[in-house]
Amino acid sequence: MVDETQYEYAGFWLRVGAALIDTILVSFITIPLVRIVYGSAYGSGNIFQGPADIFISLVLPAIASVAFWVARGATPGKMAISAQVVDARTGLKPSLGQSIGRYLGYYVSTLPLGLGLIWVGIDPKKQGWHDKLAGTVVIRRKGGSAQPVSFERSSKETSL
């Protein structure tokens, strides 16, 4: 059983920090790969240089994020801030479907001038639109003044 008194929702600035860490880590992998494929001309002109660029820059990070959420409940950036993505109803790791939906939800959150991402700072459960669409929340062990978490209970309760 999840001890809800031990967790709080991870707030906006913590999540921004986690996203920056993830972006830097992904860049350390993707930039050298696209430079190997496209050479030193990479980055001049087109947004994407070709199919390999799209795969390396968009598809690989998506696969990595979803894999981390399913396996560990967090990307390296969230691990660095001791946060994890969980099912908003049960407090368990998100399913594969939730994780894919959450990632696709980033596009929905970003398109209207990032409003769905900024929503994390407004929402009482600190959910962005991508979290709401996927039915997830981002939590961490208590240590600040954030809103404590609460999960609905089901007959098949298990712990984190």
PDB file of C-alpha atoms in Angstrom:
ATOM      1  CA  MET A   1       0.000   0.000   0.000  1.00  0.00           C
ATOM      2  CA  VAL A   2       1.237   3.505  -0.839  1.00  0.00           C
ATOM      3  CA  ASP A   3       1.736   5.656   2.235  1.00  0.00           C
ATOM      4  CA  GLU A   4       0.292   8.892   0.857  1.00  0.00           C
ATOM      5  CA  THR A   5       1.535  10.884   3.841  1.00  0.00           C
ATOM      6  CA  GLN A   6       5.119  10.311   2.649  1.00  0.00           C
ATOM      7  CA  TYR A   7       4.665  11.847  -0.822  1.00  0.00           C
ATOM      8  CA  GLU A   8       3.856  15.186  -2.406  1.00  0.00           C
ATOM      9  CA  TYR A   9       3.184  16.302  -5.957  1.00  0.00           C
ATOM     10  CA  ALA A  10       6.335  17.494  -7.726  1.00  0.00           C
ATOM     11  CA  GLY A  11       5.955  21.159  -8.612  1.00  0.00           C
ATOM     12  CA  PHE A  12       6.608  23.179 -11.720  1.00  0.00           C
ATOM     13  CA  TRP A  13      10.213  24.278 -11.133  1.00  0.00           C
ATOM     14  CA  LEU A  14      11.365  20.843  -9.995  1.00  0.00           C
ATOM     15  CA  ARG A  15       9.911  19.386 -13.156  1.00  0.00           C
ATOM     16  CA  VAL A  16      11.544  22.093 -15.286  1.00  0.00           C
ATOM     17  CA  GLY A  17      14.877  21.125 -13.722  1.00  0.00           C
ATOM     18  CA  ALA A  18      14.241  17.441 -14.445  1.00  0.00           C
ATOM     19  CA  ALA A  19      13.330  18.266 -18.061  1.00  0.00           C
ATOM     20  CA  LEU A  20      16.554  20.264 -18.479  1.00  0.00           C
ATOM     21  CA  ILE A  21      18.590  17.326 -17.183  1.00  0.00           C
ATOM     22  CA  ASP A  22      16.816  14.976 -19.589  1.00  0.00           C
ATOM     23  CA  THR A  23      17.316  17.387 -22.495  1.00  0.00           C
ATOM     24  CA  ILE A  24      21.035  17.664 -21.817  1.00  0.00           C
ATOM     25  CA  LEU A  25      21.421  13.879 -21.543  1.00  0.00           C
ATOM     26  CA  VAL A  26      19.457  13.277 -24.753  1.00  0.00           C
ATOM     27  CA  SER A  27      21.556  15.922 -26.533  1.00  0.00           C
ATOM     28  CA  PHE A  28      24.783  14.168 -25.508  1.00  0.00           C
ATOM     29  CA  ILE A  29      23.510  11.104 -27.359  1.00  0.00           C
ATOM     30  CA  THR A  30      21.563  12.489 -30.310  1.00  0.00           C
ATOM     31  CA  ILE A  31      23.856  15.293 -31.489  1.00  0.00           C
ATOM     32  CA  PRO A  32      26.924  13.040 -31.976  1.00  0.00           C
ATOM     33  CA  LEU A  33      24.749  10.428 -33.722  1.00  0.00           C
ATOM     34  CA  VAL A  34      23.294  12.870 -36.247  1.00  0.00           C
ATOM     35  CA  ARG A  35      26.740  14.373 -36.808  1.00  0.00           C
ATOM     36  CA  ILE A  36      28.078  10.894 -37.595  1.00  0.00           C
ATOM     37  CA  VAL A  37      25.285  10.371 -40.119  1.00  0.00           C
ATOM     38  CA  TYR A  38      25.151  13.866 -41.678  1.00  0.00           C
ATOM     39  CA  GLY A  39      28.634  15.234 -40.992  1.00  0.00           C
ATOM     40  CA  SER A  40      29.603  18.753 -40.042  1.00  0.00           C
ATOM     41  CA  ALA A  41      26.887  20.234 -42.282  1.00  0.00           C
ATOM     42  CA  TYR A  42      24.290  19.098 -39.746  1.00  0.00           C
ATOM     43  CA  GLY A  43      22.238  21.985 -38.408  1.00  0.00           C
ATOM     44  CA  SER A  44      22.597  24.277 -41.387  1.00  0.00           C
ATOM     45  CA  GLY A  45      19.372  24.973 -43.169  1.00  0.00           C
ATOM     46  CA  ASN A  46      16.521  22.508 -42.776  1.00  0.00           C
ATOM     47  CA  ILE A  47      14.853  21.666 -39.493  1.00  0.00           C
ATOM     48  CA  PHE A  48      15.481  17.977 -40.185  1.00  0.00           C
ATOM     49  CA  GLN A  49      18.264  16.789 -42.462  1.00  0.00           C
ATOM     50  CA  GLY A  50      16.550  13.513 -43.390  1.00  0.00           C
ATOM     51  CA  PRO A  51      14.921  10.315 -42.125  1.00  0.00           C
ATOM     52  CA  ALA A  52      17.833   9.341 -39.870  1.00  0.00           C
ATOM     53  CA  ASP A  53      17.674  12.769 -38.212  1.00  0.00           C
ATOM     54  CA  ILE A  54      13.946  12.359 -37.547  1.00  0.00           C
ATOM     55  CA  PHE A  55      14.521   8.883 -36.113  1.00  0.00           C
ATOM     56  CA  ILE A  56      17.469   9.948 -33.927  1.00  0.00           C
ATOM     57  CA  SER A  57      16.019  13.284 -32.800  1.00  0.00           C
ATOM     58  CA  LEU A  58      12.343  12.373 -32.330  1.00  0.00           C
ATOM     59  CA  VAL A  59      11.748   8.627 -32.242  1.00  0.00           C
ATOM     60  CA  LEU A  60      14.689   7.490 -30.075  1.00  0.00           C
ATOM     61  CA  PRO A  61      14.000  10.026 -27.280  1.00  0.00           C
ATOM     62  CA  ALA A  62      10.317   9.021 -27.292  1.00  0.00           C
ATOM     63  CA  ILE A  63      11.198   5.329 -27.003  1.00  0.00           C
ATOM     64  CA  ALA A  64      13.689   6.060 -24.221  1.00  0.00           C
ATOM     65  CA  SER A  65      11.217   8.184 -22.229  1.00  0.00           C
ATOM     66  CA  VAL A  66       8.433   5.618 -22.481  1.00  0.00           C
ATOM     67  CA  ALA A  67      10.825   2.786 -21.588  1.00  0.00           C
ATOM     68  CA  PHE A  68      12.085   4.664 -18.510  1.00  0.00           C
ATOM     69  CA  TRP A  69       8.539   5.462 -17.333  1.00  0.00           C
ATOM     70  CA  VAL A  70       7.422   1.839 -17.696  1.00  0.00           C
ATOM     71  CA  ALA A  71      10.566   0.263 -16.215  1.00  0.00           C
ATOM     72  CA  ARG A  72      11.609   2.789 -13.553  1.00  0.00           C
ATOM     73  CA  GLY A  73       8.667   5.165 -13.260  1.00  0.00           C
ATOM     74  CA  ALA A  74      10.985   8.067 -14.057  1.00  0.00           C
ATOM     75  CA  THR A  75      13.441   9.422 -16.594  1.00  0.00           C
ATOM     76  CA  PRO A  76      16.994  10.182 -15.405  1.00  0.00           C
ATOM     77  CA  GLY A  77      16.019  13.831 -14.825  1.00  0.00           C
ATOM     78  CA  LYS A  78      13.118  12.850 -12.578  1.00  0.00           C
ATOM     79  CA  MET A  79      15.348  10.324 -10.798  1.00  0.00           C
ATOM     80  CA  ALA A  80      17.817  13.149 -10.118  1.00  0.00           C
ATOM     81  CA  ILE A  81      15.113  15.097  -8.272  1.00  0.00           C
ATOM     82  CA  SER A  82      13.749  11.928  -6.609  1.00  0.00           C
ATOM     83  CA  ALA A  83      10.451  12.155  -8.490  1.00  0.00           C
ATOM     84  CA  GLN A  84       8.479   9.491 -10.287  1.00  0.00           C
ATOM     85  CA  VAL A  85       5.556   9.288 -12.674  1.00  0.00           C
ATOM     86  CA  VAL A  86       2.707   7.179 -11.298  1.00  0.00           C
ATOM     87  CA  ASP A  87      -0.859   6.272 -12.179  1.00  0.00           C
ATOM     88  CA  ALA A  88      -3.037   9.012 -10.659  1.00  0.00           C
ATOM     89  CA  ARG A  89      -5.617   6.498  -9.475  1.00  0.00           C
ATOM     90  CA  THR A  90      -3.465   3.751  -7.938  1.00  0.00           C
ATOM     91  CA  GLY A  91      -0.023   5.239  -7.329  1.00  0.00           C
ATOM     92  CA  LEU A  92       1.611   2.428  -9.327  1.00  0.00           C
ATOM     93  CA  LYS A  93       4.027   2.812 -12.241  1.00  0.00           C
ATOM     94  CA  PRO A  94       2.241   3.912 -15.413  1.00  0.00           C
ATOM     95  CA  SER A  95       1.279   1.271 -17.956  1.00  0.00           C
ATOM     96  CA  LEU A  96       2.758   1.161 -21.436  1.00  0.00           C
ATOM     97  CA  GLY A  97      -0.450   2.701 -22.817  1.00  0.00           C
ATOM     98  CA  GLN A  98      -0.385   5.497 -20.249  1.00  0.00           C
ATOM     99  CA  SER A  99       3.280   6.166 -20.974  1.00  0.00           C
ATOM    100  CA  ILE A 100       2.735   6.378 -24.733  1.00  0.00           C
ATOM    101  CA  GLY A 101      -0.306   8.596 -24.171  1.00  0.00           C
ATOM    102  CA  ARG A 102       1.687  10.784 -21.793  1.00  0.00           C
ATOM    103  CA  TYR A 103       4.449  11.261 -24.346  1.00  0.00           C
ATOM    104  CA  LEU A 104       1.988  12.092 -27.136  1.00  0.00           C
ATOM    105  CA  GLY A 105       0.275  14.412 -24.667  1.00  0.00           C
ATOM    106  CA  TYR A 106       3.452  16.505 -24.557  1.00  0.00           C
ATOM    107  CA  TYR A 107       2.615  17.670 -28.086  1.00  0.00           C
ATOM    108  CA  VAL A 108      -0.899  18.631 -26.977  1.00  0.00           C
ATOM    109  CA  SER A 109       0.583  20.439 -23.965  1.00  0.00           C
ATOM    110  CA  THR A 110       3.180  22.286 -26.027  1.00  0.00           C
ATOM    111  CA  LEU A 111       1.199  23.390 -29.089  1.00  0.00           C
ATOM    112  CA  PRO A 112      -0.926  26.141 -27.505  1.00  0.00           C
ATOM    113  CA  LEU A 113       2.114  28.253 -26.492  1.00  0.00           C
ATOM    114  CA  GLY A 114       3.156  25.695 -23.854  1.00  0.00           C
ATOM    115  CA  LEU A 115       0.005  26.309 -21.815  1.00  0.00           C
ATOM    116  CA  GLY A 116      -0.389  22.596 -21.041  1.00  0.00           C
ATOM    117  CA  LEU A 117       3.099  22.546 -19.525  1.00  0.00           C
ATOM    118  CA  ILE A 118       2.599  25.781 -17.593  1.00  0.00           C
ATOM    119  CA  TRP A 119      -0.594  24.193 -16.222  1.00  0.00           C
ATOM    120  CA  VAL A 120       1.634  22.213 -13.815  1.00  0.00           C
ATOM    121  CA  GLY A 121       2.160  25.448 -11.881  1.00  0.00           C
ATOM    122  CA  ILE A 122      -1.592  26.128 -11.642  1.00  0.00           C
ATOM    123  CA  ASP A 123      -3.125  22.703 -11.051  1.00  0.00           C
ATOM    124  CA  PRO A 124      -3.648  21.527  -7.422  1.00  0.00           C
ATOM    125  CA  LYS A 125      -2.225  18.078  -8.282  1.00  0.00           C
ATOM    126  CA  LYS A 126       0.557  19.652 -10.373  1.00  0.00           C
ATOM    127  CA  GLN A 127      -0.668  17.856 -13.501  1.00  0.00           C
ATOM    128  CA  GLY A 128       0.148  19.120 -16.966  1.00  0.00           C
ATOM    129  CA  TRP A 129      -2.294  18.394 -19.739  1.00  0.00           C
ATOM    130  CA  HIS A 130      -0.160  15.403 -20.715  1.00  0.00           C
ATOM    131  CA  ASP A 131      -0.614  14.022 -17.176  1.00  0.00           C
ATOM    132  CA  LYS A 132      -4.354  14.621 -17.257  1.00  0.00           C
ATOM    133  CA  LEU A 133      -4.673  12.919 -20.658  1.00  0.00           C
ATOM    134  CA  ALA A 134      -2.652   9.892 -19.493  1.00  0.00           C
ATOM    135  CA  GLY A 135      -4.077   9.715 -15.962  1.00  0.00           C
ATOM    136  CA  THR A 136      -0.685  10.226 -14.298  1.00  0.00           C
ATOM    137  CA  VAL A 137       0.849  12.430 -11.613  1.00  0.00           C
ATOM    138  CA  VAL A 138       4.456  13.175 -10.731  1.00  0.00           C
ATOM    139  CA  ILE A 139       5.271  12.634  -7.070  1.00  0.00           C
ATOM    140  CA  ARG A 140       8.284  12.662  -4.774  1.00  0.00           C
ATOM    141  CA  ARG A 141       9.005  11.986  -1.148  1.00  0.00           C
ATOM    142  CA  LYS A 142       7.913  14.867   1.060  1.00  0.00           C
ATOM    143  CA  GLY A 143      10.432  17.527   1.766  1.00  0.00           C
ATOM    144  CA  GLY A 144       8.758  20.803   0.900  1.00  0.00           C
ATOM    145  CA  SER A 145       5.469  22.592   1.159  1.00  0.00           C
ATOM    146  CA  ALA A 146       3.740  21.025  -1.849  1.00  0.00           C
ATOM    147  CA  GLN A 147       0.246  19.524  -1.830  1.00  0.00           C
ATOM    148  CA  PRO A 148       0.201  15.966  -0.328  1.00  0.00           C
ATOM    149  CA  VAL A 149      -0.912  13.218  -2.703  1.00  0.00           C
ATOM    150  CA  SER A 150      -4.053  11.103  -2.563  1.00  0.00           C
ATOM    151  CA  PHE A 151      -5.003   8.100  -4.694  1.00  0.00           C
ATOM    152  CA  GLU A 152      -8.306   6.407  -5.249  1.00  0.00           C
ATOM    153  CA  ARG A 153      -8.319   2.884  -3.881  1.00  0.00           C
ATOM    154  CA  SER A 154      -8.987  -0.269  -5.833  1.00  0.00           C
ATOM    155  CA  SER A 155      -9.462  -3.839  -4.686  1.00  0.00           C
ATOM    156  CA  LYS A 156      -6.001  -4.758  -6.010  1.00  0.00           C
ATOM    157  CA  GLU A 157      -3.819  -2.417  -3.963  1.00  0.00           C
ATOM    158  CA  THR A 158      -0.071  -2.827  -4.157  1.00  0.00           C
ATOM    159  CA  SER A 159       2.805  -0.629  -3.161  1.00  0.00           C
ATOM    160  CA  LEU A 160       5.153   1.487  -5.216  1.00  0.00           C
TER     161      LEU A 160
END
